[in-house]
XYZ file of C-alpha atoms in Angstrom:
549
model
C 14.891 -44.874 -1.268
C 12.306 -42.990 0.396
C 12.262 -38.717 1.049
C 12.609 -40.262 5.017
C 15.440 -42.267 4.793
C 17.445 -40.159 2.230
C 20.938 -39.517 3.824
C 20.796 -36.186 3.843
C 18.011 -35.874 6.811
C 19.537 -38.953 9.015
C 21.464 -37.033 11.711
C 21.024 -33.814 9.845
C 17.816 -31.732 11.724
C 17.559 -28.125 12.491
C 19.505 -26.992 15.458
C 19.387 -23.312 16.937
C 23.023 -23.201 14.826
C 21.443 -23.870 11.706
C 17.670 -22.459 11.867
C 16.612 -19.349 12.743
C 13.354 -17.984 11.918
C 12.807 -15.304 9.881
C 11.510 -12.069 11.144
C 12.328 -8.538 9.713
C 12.943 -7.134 13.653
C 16.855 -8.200 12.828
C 17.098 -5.942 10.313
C 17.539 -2.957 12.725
C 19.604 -4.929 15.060
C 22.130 -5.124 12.636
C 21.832 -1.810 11.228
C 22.079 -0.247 14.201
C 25.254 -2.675 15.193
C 27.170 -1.798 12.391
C 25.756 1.528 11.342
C 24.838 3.120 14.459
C 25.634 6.584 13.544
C 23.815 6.780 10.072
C 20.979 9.307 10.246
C 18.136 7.130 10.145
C 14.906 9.254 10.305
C 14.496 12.740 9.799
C 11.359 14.611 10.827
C 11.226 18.760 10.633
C 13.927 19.580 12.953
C 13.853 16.232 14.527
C 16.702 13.977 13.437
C 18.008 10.095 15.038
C 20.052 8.035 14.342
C 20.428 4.134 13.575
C 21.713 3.721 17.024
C 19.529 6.537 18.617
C 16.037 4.967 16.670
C 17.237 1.350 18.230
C 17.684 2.212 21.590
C 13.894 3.790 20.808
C 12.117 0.806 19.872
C 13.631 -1.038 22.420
C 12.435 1.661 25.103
C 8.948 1.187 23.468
C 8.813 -2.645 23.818
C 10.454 -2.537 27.209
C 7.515 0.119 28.340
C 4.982 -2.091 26.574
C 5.978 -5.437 28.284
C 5.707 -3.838 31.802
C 2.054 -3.342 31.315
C 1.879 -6.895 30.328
C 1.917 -6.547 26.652
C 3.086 -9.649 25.033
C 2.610 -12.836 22.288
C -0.592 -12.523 20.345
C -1.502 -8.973 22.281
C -2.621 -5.783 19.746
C -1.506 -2.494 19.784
C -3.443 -0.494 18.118
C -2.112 2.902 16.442
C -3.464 5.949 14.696
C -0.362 7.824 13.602
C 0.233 9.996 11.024
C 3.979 9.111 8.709
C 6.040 10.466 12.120
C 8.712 8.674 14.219
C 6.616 7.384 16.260
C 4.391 5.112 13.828
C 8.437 3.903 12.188
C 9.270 3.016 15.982
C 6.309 1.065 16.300
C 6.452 -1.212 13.209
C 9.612 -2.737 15.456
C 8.597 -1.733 19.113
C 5.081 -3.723 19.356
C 6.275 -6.566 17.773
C 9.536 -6.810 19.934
C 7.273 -7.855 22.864
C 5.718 -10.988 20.486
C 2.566 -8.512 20.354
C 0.325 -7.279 16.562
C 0.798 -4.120 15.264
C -2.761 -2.973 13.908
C -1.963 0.211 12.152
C -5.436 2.214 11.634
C -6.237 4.169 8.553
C -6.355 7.803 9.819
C -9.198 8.667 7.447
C -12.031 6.390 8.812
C -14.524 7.120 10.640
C -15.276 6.916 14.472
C -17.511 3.581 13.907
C -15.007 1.743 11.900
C -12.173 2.762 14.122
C -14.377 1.000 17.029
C -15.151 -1.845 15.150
C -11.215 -2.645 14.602
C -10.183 -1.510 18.279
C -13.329 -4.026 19.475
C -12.681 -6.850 16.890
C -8.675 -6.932 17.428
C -8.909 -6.617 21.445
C -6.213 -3.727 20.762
C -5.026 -3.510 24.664
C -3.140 -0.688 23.686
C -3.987 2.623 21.441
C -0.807 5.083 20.270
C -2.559 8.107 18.754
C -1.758 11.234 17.035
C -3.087 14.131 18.728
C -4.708 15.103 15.072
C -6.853 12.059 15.436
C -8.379 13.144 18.622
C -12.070 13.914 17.252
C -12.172 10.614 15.606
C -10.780 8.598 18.246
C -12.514 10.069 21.157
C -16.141 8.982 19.667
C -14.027 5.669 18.870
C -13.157 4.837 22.464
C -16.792 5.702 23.262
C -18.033 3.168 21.486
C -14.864 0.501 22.475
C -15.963 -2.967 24.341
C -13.112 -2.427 26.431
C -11.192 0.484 26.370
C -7.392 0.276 25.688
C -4.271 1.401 27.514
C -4.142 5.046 25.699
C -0.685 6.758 24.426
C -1.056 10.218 23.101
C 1.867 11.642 20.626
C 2.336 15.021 20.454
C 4.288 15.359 17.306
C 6.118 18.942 16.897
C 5.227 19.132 13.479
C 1.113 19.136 14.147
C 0.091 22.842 14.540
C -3.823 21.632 15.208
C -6.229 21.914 17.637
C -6.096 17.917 18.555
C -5.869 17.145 22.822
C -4.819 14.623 24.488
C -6.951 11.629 25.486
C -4.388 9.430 26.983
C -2.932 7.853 29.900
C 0.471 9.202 29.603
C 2.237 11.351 26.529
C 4.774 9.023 24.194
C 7.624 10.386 24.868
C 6.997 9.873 28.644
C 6.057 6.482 28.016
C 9.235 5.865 25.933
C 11.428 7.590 29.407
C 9.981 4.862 31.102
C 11.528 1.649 29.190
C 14.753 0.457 28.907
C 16.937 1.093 25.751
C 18.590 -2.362 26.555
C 15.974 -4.462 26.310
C 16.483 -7.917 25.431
C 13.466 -8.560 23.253
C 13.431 -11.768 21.900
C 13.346 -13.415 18.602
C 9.891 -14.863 17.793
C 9.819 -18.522 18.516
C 8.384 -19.124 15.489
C 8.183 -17.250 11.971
C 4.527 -17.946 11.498
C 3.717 -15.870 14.414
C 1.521 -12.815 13.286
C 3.281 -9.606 13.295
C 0.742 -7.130 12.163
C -2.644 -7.062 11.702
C -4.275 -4.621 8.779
C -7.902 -4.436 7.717
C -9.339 -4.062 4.243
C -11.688 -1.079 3.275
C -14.842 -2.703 4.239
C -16.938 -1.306 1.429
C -19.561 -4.528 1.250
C -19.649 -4.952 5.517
C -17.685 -4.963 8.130
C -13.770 -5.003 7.543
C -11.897 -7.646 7.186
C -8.383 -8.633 9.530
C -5.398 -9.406 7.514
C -2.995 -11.238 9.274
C 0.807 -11.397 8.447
C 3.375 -13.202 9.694
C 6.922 -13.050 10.140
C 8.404 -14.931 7.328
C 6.181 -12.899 5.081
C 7.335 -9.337 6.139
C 11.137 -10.529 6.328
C 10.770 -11.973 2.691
C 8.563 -8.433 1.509
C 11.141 -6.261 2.904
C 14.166 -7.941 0.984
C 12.146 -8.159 -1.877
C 11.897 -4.672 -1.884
C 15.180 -3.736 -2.651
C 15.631 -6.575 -4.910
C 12.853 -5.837 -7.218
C 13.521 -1.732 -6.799
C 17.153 -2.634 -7.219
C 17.694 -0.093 -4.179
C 21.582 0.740 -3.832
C 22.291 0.517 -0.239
C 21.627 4.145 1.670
C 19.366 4.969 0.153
C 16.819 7.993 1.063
C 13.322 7.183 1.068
C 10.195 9.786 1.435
C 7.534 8.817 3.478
C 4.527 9.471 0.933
C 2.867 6.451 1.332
C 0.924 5.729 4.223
C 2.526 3.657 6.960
C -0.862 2.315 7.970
C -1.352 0.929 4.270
C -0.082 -2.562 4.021
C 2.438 -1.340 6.858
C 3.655 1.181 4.198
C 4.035 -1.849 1.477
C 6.811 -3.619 4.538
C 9.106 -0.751 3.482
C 9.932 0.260 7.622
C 11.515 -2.755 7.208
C 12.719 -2.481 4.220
C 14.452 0.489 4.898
C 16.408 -0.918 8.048
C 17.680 -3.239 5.825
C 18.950 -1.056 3.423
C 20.335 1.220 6.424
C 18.571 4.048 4.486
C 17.264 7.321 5.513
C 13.613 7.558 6.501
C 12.273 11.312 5.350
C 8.951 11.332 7.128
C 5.987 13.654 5.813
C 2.746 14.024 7.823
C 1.383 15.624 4.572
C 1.181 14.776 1.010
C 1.533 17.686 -0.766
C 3.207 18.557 -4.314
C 5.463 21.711 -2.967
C 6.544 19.470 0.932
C 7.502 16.852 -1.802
C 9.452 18.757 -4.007
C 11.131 20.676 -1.491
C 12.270 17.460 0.370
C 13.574 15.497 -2.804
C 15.534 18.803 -2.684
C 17.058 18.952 0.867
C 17.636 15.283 1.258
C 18.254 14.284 -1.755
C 15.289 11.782 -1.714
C 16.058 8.649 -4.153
C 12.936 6.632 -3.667
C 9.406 7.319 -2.909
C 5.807 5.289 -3.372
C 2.132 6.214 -4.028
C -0.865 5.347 -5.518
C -1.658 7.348 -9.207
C -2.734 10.324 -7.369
C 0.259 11.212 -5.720
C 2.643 10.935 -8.751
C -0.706 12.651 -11.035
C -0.472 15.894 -8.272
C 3.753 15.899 -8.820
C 3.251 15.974 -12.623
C 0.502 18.915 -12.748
C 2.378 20.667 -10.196
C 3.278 24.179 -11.098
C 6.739 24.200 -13.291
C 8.609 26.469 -10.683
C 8.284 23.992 -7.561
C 10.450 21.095 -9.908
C 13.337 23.103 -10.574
C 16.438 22.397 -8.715
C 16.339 18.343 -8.583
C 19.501 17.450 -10.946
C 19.496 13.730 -8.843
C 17.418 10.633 -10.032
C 14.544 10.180 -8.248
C 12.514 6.910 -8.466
C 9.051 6.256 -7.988
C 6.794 3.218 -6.991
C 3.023 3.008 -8.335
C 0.645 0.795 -7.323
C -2.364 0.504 -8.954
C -5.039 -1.667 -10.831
C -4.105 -0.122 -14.130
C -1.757 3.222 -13.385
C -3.202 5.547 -16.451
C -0.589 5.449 -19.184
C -0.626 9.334 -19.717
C 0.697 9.257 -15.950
C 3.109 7.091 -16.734
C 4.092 9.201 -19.873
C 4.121 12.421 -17.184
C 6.614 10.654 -15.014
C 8.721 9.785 -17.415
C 8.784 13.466 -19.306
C 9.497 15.105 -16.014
C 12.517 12.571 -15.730
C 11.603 10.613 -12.525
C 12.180 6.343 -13.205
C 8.628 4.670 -12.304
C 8.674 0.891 -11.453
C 5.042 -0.221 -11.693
C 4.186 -2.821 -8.911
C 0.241 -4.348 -8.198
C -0.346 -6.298 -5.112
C -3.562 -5.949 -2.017
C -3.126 -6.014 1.234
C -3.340 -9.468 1.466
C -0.233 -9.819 0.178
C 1.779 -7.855 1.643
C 1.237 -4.314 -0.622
C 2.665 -5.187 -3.697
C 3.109 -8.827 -5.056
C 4.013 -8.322 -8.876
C 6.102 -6.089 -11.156
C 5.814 -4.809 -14.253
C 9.685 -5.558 -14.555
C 11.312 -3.727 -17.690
C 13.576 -4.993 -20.039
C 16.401 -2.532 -22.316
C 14.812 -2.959 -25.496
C 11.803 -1.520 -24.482
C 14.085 2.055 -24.207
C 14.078 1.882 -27.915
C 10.563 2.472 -28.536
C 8.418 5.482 -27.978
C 6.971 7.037 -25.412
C 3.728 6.459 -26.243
C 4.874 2.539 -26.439
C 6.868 2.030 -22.857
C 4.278 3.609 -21.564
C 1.631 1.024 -22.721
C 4.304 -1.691 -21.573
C 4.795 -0.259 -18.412
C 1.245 -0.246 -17.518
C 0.664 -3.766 -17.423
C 0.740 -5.582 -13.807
C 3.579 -8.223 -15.023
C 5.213 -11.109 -13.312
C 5.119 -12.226 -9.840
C 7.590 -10.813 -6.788
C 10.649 -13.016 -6.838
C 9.500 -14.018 -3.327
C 5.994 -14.513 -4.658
C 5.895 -18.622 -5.690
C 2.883 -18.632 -7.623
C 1.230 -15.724 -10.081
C -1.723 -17.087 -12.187
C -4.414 -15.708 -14.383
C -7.414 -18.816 -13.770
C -11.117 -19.410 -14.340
C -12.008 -19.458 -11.056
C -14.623 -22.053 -11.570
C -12.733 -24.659 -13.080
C -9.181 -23.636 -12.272
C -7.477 -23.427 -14.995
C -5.375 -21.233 -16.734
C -6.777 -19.108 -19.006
C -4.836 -18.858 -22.594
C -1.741 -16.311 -22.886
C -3.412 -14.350 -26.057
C -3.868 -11.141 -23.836
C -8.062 -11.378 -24.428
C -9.191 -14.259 -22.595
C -10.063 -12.969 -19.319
C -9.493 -15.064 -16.204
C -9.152 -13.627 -12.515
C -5.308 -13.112 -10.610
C -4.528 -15.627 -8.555
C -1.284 -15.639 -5.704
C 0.081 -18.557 -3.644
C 3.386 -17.902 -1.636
C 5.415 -16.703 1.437
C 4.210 -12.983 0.737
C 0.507 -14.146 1.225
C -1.639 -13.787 4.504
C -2.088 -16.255 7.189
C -5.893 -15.584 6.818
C -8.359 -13.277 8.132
C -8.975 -12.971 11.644
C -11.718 -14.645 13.343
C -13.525 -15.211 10.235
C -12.854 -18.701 8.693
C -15.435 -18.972 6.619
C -13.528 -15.932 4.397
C -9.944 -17.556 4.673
C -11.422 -20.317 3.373
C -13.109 -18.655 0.183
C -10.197 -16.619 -0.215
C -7.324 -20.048 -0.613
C -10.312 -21.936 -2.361
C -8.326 -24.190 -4.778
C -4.876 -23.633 -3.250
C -4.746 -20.005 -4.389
C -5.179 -16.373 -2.962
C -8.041 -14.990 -4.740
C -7.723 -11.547 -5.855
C -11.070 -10.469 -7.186
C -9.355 -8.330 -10.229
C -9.978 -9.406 -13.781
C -6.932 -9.706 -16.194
C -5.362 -10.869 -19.518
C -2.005 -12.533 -20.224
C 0.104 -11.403 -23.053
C 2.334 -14.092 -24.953
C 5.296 -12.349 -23.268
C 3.675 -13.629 -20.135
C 2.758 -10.417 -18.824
C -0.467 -9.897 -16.983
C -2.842 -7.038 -17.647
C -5.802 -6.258 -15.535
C -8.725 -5.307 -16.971
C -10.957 -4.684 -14.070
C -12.251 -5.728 -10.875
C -14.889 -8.351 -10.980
C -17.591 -5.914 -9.600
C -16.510 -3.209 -11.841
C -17.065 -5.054 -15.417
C -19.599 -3.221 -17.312
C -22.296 -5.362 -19.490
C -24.083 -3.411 -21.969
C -26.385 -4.677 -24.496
C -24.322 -8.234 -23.339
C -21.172 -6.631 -24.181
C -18.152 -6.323 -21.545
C -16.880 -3.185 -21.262
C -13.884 -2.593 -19.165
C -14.133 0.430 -16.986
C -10.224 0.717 -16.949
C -9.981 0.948 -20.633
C -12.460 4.221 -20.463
C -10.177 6.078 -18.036
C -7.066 5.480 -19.860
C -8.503 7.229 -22.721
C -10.005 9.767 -20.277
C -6.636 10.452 -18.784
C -5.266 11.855 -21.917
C -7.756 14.445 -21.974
C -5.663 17.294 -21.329
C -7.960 18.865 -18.916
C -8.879 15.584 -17.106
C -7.201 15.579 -13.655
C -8.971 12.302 -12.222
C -11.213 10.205 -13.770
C -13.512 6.694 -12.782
C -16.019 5.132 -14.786
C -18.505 2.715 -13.240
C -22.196 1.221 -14.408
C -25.378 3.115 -14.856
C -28.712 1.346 -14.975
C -30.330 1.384 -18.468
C -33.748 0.470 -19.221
C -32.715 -0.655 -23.055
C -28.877 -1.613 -22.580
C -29.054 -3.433 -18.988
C -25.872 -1.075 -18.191
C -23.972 2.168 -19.740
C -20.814 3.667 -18.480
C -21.332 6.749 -16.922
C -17.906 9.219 -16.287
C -17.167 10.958 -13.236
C -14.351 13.651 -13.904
C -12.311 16.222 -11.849
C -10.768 18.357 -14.337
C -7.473 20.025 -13.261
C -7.435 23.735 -11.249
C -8.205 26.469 -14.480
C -9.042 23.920 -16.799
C -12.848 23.564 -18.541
C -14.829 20.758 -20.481
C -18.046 20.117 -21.500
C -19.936 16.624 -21.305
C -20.565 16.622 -25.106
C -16.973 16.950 -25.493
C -15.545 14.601 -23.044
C -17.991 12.071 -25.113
C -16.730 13.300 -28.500
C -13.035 12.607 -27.020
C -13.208 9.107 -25.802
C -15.829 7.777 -29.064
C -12.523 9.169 -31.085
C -10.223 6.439 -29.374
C -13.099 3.547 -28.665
C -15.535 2.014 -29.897
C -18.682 3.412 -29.402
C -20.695 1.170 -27.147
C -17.594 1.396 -24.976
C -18.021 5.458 -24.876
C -19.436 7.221 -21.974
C -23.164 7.864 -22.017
C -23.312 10.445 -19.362
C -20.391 12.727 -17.494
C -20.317 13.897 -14.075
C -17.905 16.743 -12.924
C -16.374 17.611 -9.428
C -14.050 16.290 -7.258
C -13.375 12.513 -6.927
C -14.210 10.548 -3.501
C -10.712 9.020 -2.843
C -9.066 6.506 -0.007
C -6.266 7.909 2.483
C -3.967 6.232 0.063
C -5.235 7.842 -2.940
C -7.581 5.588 -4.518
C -10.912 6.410 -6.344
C -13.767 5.213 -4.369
C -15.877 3.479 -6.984
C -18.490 1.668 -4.935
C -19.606 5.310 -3.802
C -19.577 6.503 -7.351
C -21.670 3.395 -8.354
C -24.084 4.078 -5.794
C -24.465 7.951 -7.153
C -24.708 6.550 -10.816
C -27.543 4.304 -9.128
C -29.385 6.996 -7.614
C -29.069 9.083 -10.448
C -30.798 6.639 -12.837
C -33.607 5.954 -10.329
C -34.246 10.024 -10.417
C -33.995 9.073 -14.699
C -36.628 6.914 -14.407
């Protein structure tokens, strides 16, 4: 008997009773049904509701549909972590339209190239962003439908550029608007573009099904009691904030939003709200643990912390852990959704030392539970590489939590699912526990004298210097070794180091050739999110050796 004529299909298809698609806009529907009084964001003196935040998004997609926003429209927005950018991540895509959220660091020219490449036909902007987005509109194909916020908390100099002011805009919808449920779970839902460092950025597309399935997967892999309180640390344009707007509708949680990232606004809120749960790249949770000792006092709750990272450093870790905050260490790209594995813990590993978790805990793990497929391949012959945590192969994904592609560039998609498989581009081990361990990204393997040095394996020595606040280690030209890693170091406020000793430190706990050849102090070129630029740092270390030579 064939799959087709097995009795359980005859006279058994999908029926609007029985099929639904998934999208992660029911989430607040519900909440908001059977919590509606449950504070639901809280922003300086502003506060909403469940019911109140609802009736919000529903005003927004209501105002957007009568200017003839709908199915595969964008709406652009440059928002800072507000109520406005939450509303949005359910608003825009309540009409059927893409929410593109823009990285508020970038400049004017890549802000154009997104507005011009996504056909935004609407732009919701922070008055903070007004420089930047001014000289972008200049330079806009067609220029959007603009909606300025003027957030209460921003004590600037920004103006507004707009058409009409949010709020306004919001008066003019209806809070009983009867979006509808995407016709189908494939439809995009939010569009998010990669950094761009090699050319132009890249569109990555997400559906439905794969923001529902993120969301849930959240909590699951978090194990996030229900209520809970989460602090808006994490960008909301990264990833769309890793799917946790979403996530936290489901969880009927409290959104604390922060429009900056700073150690004493974080302390102080974990304080007054009783924050459980908060994300970040190593950065964030590095600036908590050097913070002065007097802004941690007073936090006798459990706080727990996401980090998402190629390799978190495991002093970090170790700092987290001392100052008695649980890290969960995830690893994902925005192609996936923010983060796609876990470095998921098990009780004997309490047992051991510090020193030990913390080496445990740094490793990228297994795949999301929603993730189908995690693999460590050749990428030439695709195959598994060996699990004797030495062979290197490169991280592959295939799943629900992956992209639909990238927009309007096939030729991309297609390189990207070559073989079946999401290619990530980092470089990684597998342990014979099954646990993967990256060792670097493809471009940032260092061969000297034909030997592979992982960069990653420098800075984790580097980060238990005790005056080392930030470190990166990339490839410097060599006339006699092909390549040498060369150290770029920000050493934390009041502490001192010398290049001879940082050298001295790291040839202590590596082998030599693996040992920095040259040092270079001052402050660190990071993302919005917190990440280390490397390909500037390899261009400097370029430059540099051509001066050498």
């Amino acid at each position: 008997m064939t799959a087709a004529t097995s009795p359980y299909d005859r006279d058994l298809d999908r029926n609007p009773a029985n099929y639904v698609p998934l999208t992660p806009l029911g989430f607040i529907e519900r909440t908001a049904a059977v919590y509606p009084k449950r504070t639901a964001v809280i922003h300086g003196a502003r506060r909403y509701t469940w019911a109140e935040t609802y009736a919000r998004c529903r005003r927004l997609a209501s105002a957007l549909a009568a200017r003839g926003i709908g199915r595969g429209d964008t709406v652009a927005v440059m928002l800072a972590n507000t109520p406005e950018m939450y509303e949005c991540h359910f608003g825009v895509p309540m009409t059927g339209a893409v929410l593109n959220t823009l990285n508020t660091r970038l400049d004017a020219d890549a802000i154009a190239f997104m507005l011009n490449h996504g056909e935004a036909k609407v732009l919701i902007t922070d008055r903070e962003f007004s420089p930047t987005i001014e000289k972008a509109l200049a330079k806009a194909k067609s220029r959007p439908f603009v909606v300025d916020v003027d957030d209460p908390e921003y004590r600037g100099e920004g103006r507004r550029l707009g058409d009409i002011e949010y709020e306004a805009f919001l008066a003019s919808g209806d809070p009983q608007y009867a979006w509808r449920w995407p016709e189908d779970e494939w439809d995009a839902i939010a569009l998010n573009y990669t950094s761009g460092t090699t050319g132009d950025p890249k569109g990555v597309v997400y559906h439905h099904r794969g923001a529902y399935l993120n969301a849930i997967c959240n909590i699951v892999t978090w194990g996030m009691p229900q209520h809970s309180v989460y602090l808006w640390t994490l960008p909301m344009f990264h990833c769309n904030g890793w799917c946790f707007p979403w996530t936290m509708a489901a969880n009927a949680g409290t959104n604390v939003c922060l429009r900056k990232v700073e150690a004493r606004a974080i302390f102080d809120a974990i304080r007054a709200y009783r924050v459980t749960h908060y994300c970040g790249a190593p950065i964030v949770h590095t600036t908590l643990i050097n913070a002065p000792e007097e802004l941690k006092r007073g936090i006798a709750h459990k706080v727990h912390a996401m980090v998402a990272a190629a390799a978190p450093p495991a002093a970090m870790i170790e700092g987290m852990e001392r100052m008695g905050f649980d890290l969960t260490h995830v690893y994902g790209l925005t192609e996936v959704y923010g983060p796609a594995t876990v470095c998921a813990k098990h009780e004997e590993w309490a047992a051991l030392d510090i020193s030990e978790r913390a080496r445990l805990n740094g490793r990228q793990g297994v795949r999301y539970l929603m993730e189908e497929g995690l693999a460590v391949m050749d990428p030439e012959t695709m195959t598994p590489v060996p699990a004797d945590g030495e062979t290197m192969g490169e991280i592959m994904f295939r799943g629900n939590i992956t992209m639909k592609g990238y927009l309007k560039n096939p030729a991309a998609t297609q390189k990207a699912f070559a073989g079946g498989w999401f290619h990530s581009g980092d470089l990684a081990v597998v342990h014979p526990d099954g646990y993967v361990k990256i060792k670097d990204r493809s471009k940032d393997i260092i061969i000297s004298g034909g030997e592979n040095i992982s960069s990653i394996e420098v800075e984790d020595v580097l980060y238990r210097h005790p005056a080392v606040l930030a470190a990166a280690v990339v490839a410097k030209p060599d006339p006699k070794w092909g390549e040498t890693p060369c150290a770029y170091v920000e050493l934390k406020p009041g502490a001192s180091a010398t290049e001879e000793e940082i050298i001295a430190f790291c040839r202590e706990h590596l082998a030599h050739f693996k040992a920095p050849r040259a040092v270079v102090f001052g402050e660190l070129p990071k993302t919005s999110t917190g990440k280390i630029q490397k390909f500037i740092l390899r261009q400097r270390a370029k430059s540099a050796s051509a001066i050498d030579t």
